[in-house]
Amino acid sequence: QVQLVESGGGLVQAGGSLRLSCAASGRTFSSYAMAWFRQAPGKEREIVAAIRSAGITYYSDSVKGRFTISRDNTKNTVYLQMNSLKPEDTAVYYCAAASRFSWSDDGMDYWGKGTLVTVSS
C-alpha cells in the first residue's frame, strides 16, 4: 500500500513558477513509476509528466519545455517544477504511482487527493 500526499499548489500569476511535491509512504517507492496528472474544470483528467523508477522522464506536449518532473528516492518524494505558467495550466494536480510504467490513468495503482494550482492572467 502506498499513500501519496501532494503539496505546493496555490495561486500564481501567468509567467510565474510553482513546485509541487508528492510525498509517498512505503519502503518500495523507488520501484514505482510516478506521474503527475491534472484536471481542469469541466475537462477530463490528463497526464502531464511521468518518471520511471530509473529516472527517465516523459512529458505531454502542452508542458514540454516548461515543466520538469524529478524524484528523490531518499526522501520518497516526486516533484513537478512548473515554470512559465499559463492560465490554461489552472487545474487540480494529482500525483500517481504505478508498479509498471504507464502513460494512462488506467495504469496507475495509487493516487493522491490533489492540489489546486490557479494561474491568473
Coordinates of C-alpha atoms in Angstrom, one line a residue:
Q1 CA 0.0 0.0 0.0
V2 CA 1.3 3.4 -1.0
Q3 CA -0.1 6.7 0.3
L4 CA 0.5 9.9 -1.7
V5 CA 0.2 13.4 -0.4
E6 CA 0.6 16.4 -2.7
S7 CA 1.6 19.9 -1.6
G8 CA 2.8 23.1 -3.2
G9 CA -0.3 24.3 -5.1
G10 CA -1.5 27.8 -4.9
L11 CA -2.3 31.0 -6.8
V12 CA 0.4 32.4 -9.1
Q13 CA 0.4 35.0 -11.9
A14 CA 1.0 34.0 -15.5
G15 CA 4.6 33.6 -16.2
G16 CA 5.4 32.6 -12.7
S17 CA 6.6 29.3 -11.2
L18 CA 5.5 26.7 -8.7
R19 CA 7.0 23.5 -7.4
L20 CA 4.6 20.7 -6.5
S21 CA 5.8 17.9 -4.2
C22 CA 4.3 14.5 -3.6
A23 CA 5.4 12.6 -0.5
A24 CA 4.9 8.8 -0.6
S25 CA 4.7 6.3 2.2
G26 CA 6.1 2.9 1.9
R27 CA 9.6 1.4 1.6
T28 CA 9.2 0.5 -2.1
F29 CA 8.9 4.0 -3.5
S30 CA 12.0 3.7 -5.6
S31 CA 10.5 0.8 -7.6
Y32 CA 7.4 2.7 -8.7
A33 CA 7.0 4.8 -11.7
M34 CA 5.5 8.1 -10.8
A35 CA 3.3 10.5 -12.7
W36 CA 1.5 13.9 -12.4
F37 CA -1.9 14.3 -13.9
R38 CA -4.2 17.3 -13.9
Q39 CA -7.9 18.0 -14.3
A40 CA -9.2 21.4 -15.2
P41 CA -12.8 22.5 -14.5
G42 CA -15.1 20.8 -17.0
K43 CA -12.3 18.8 -18.6
E44 CA -11.1 15.2 -18.4
R45 CA -8.1 14.3 -16.4
E46 CA -4.9 14.3 -18.5
I47 CA -1.3 13.2 -17.8
V48 CA 1.3 15.9 -17.5
A49 CA 4.6 14.1 -16.8
A50 CA 5.9 10.8 -15.7
I51 CA 9.2 9.4 -14.5
R52 CA 10.3 5.8 -14.5
S53 CA 12.0 4.2 -11.4
A54 CA 15.3 4.6 -13.3
G55 CA 14.7 8.3 -13.8
I56 CA 13.7 8.5 -17.5
T57 CA 11.2 11.3 -17.9
Y58 CA 8.2 11.9 -20.2
Y59 CA 6.1 15.0 -20.8
S60 CA 2.9 15.9 -22.6
D61 CA 3.3 18.3 -25.5
S62 CA 1.4 21.0 -23.6
V63 CA 4.0 21.3 -20.8
K64 CA 7.2 20.2 -22.5
G65 CA 10.0 22.7 -22.0
R66 CA 8.2 24.4 -19.1
F67 CA 7.7 21.6 -16.6
T68 CA 10.2 19.3 -15.0
I69 CA 9.5 16.1 -13.1
S70 CA 12.0 14.7 -10.8
R71 CA 12.3 12.3 -7.9
D72 CA 14.3 11.9 -4.7
N73 CA 14.2 8.3 -3.6
T74 CA 15.9 9.1 -0.4
K75 CA 13.0 11.3 0.5
N76 CA 10.3 9.2 -1.1
T77 CA 9.2 12.3 -3.0
V78 CA 8.5 13.2 -6.5
Y79 CA 8.4 16.8 -7.7
L80 CA 6.9 18.8 -10.5
Q81 CA 8.7 22.1 -11.2
M82 CA 6.4 24.3 -13.2
N83 CA 7.8 27.4 -15.0
S84 CA 6.3 29.9 -17.4
L85 CA 2.8 29.1 -16.1
K86 CA -0.2 29.9 -18.2
P87 CA -3.8 30.4 -17.2
E88 CA -4.6 27.2 -19.1
D89 CA -2.4 25.3 -16.6
T90 CA -5.1 26.0 -13.9
A91 CA -6.2 22.6 -12.6
V92 CA -6.1 20.2 -9.7
Y93 CA -2.9 18.4 -10.0
Y94 CA -2.7 14.7 -8.9
C95 CA 0.3 12.5 -8.1
A96 CA 0.0 8.9 -9.0
A97 CA 2.2 5.8 -8.6
A98 CA 2.4 2.7 -10.9
S99 CA 4.0 -0.6 -10.2
R100 CA 4.6 -0.8 -14.0
F101 CA 5.2 2.3 -16.1
S102 CA 2.1 3.6 -17.8
W103 CA 1.1 6.8 -19.7
S104 CA -2.5 6.2 -18.8
D105 CA -4.5 6.8 -15.7
D106 CA -5.8 3.3 -16.1
G107 CA -2.3 2.1 -15.3
M108 CA -1.9 3.9 -12.0
D109 CA -2.2 1.9 -8.8
Y110 CA -2.3 4.7 -6.3
W111 CA -3.5 8.3 -6.3
G112 CA -3.1 11.3 -4.1
K113 CA -6.0 13.7 -3.4
G114 CA -4.7 16.5 -5.4
T115 CA -3.5 20.1 -5.0
L116 CA -5.1 23.1 -6.7
V117 CA -3.0 25.3 -9.0
T118 CA -4.6 28.6 -10.2
V119 CA -2.8 30.7 -12.7
S120 CA -4.2 34.3 -13.1
S121 CA -3.8 36.3 -16.2

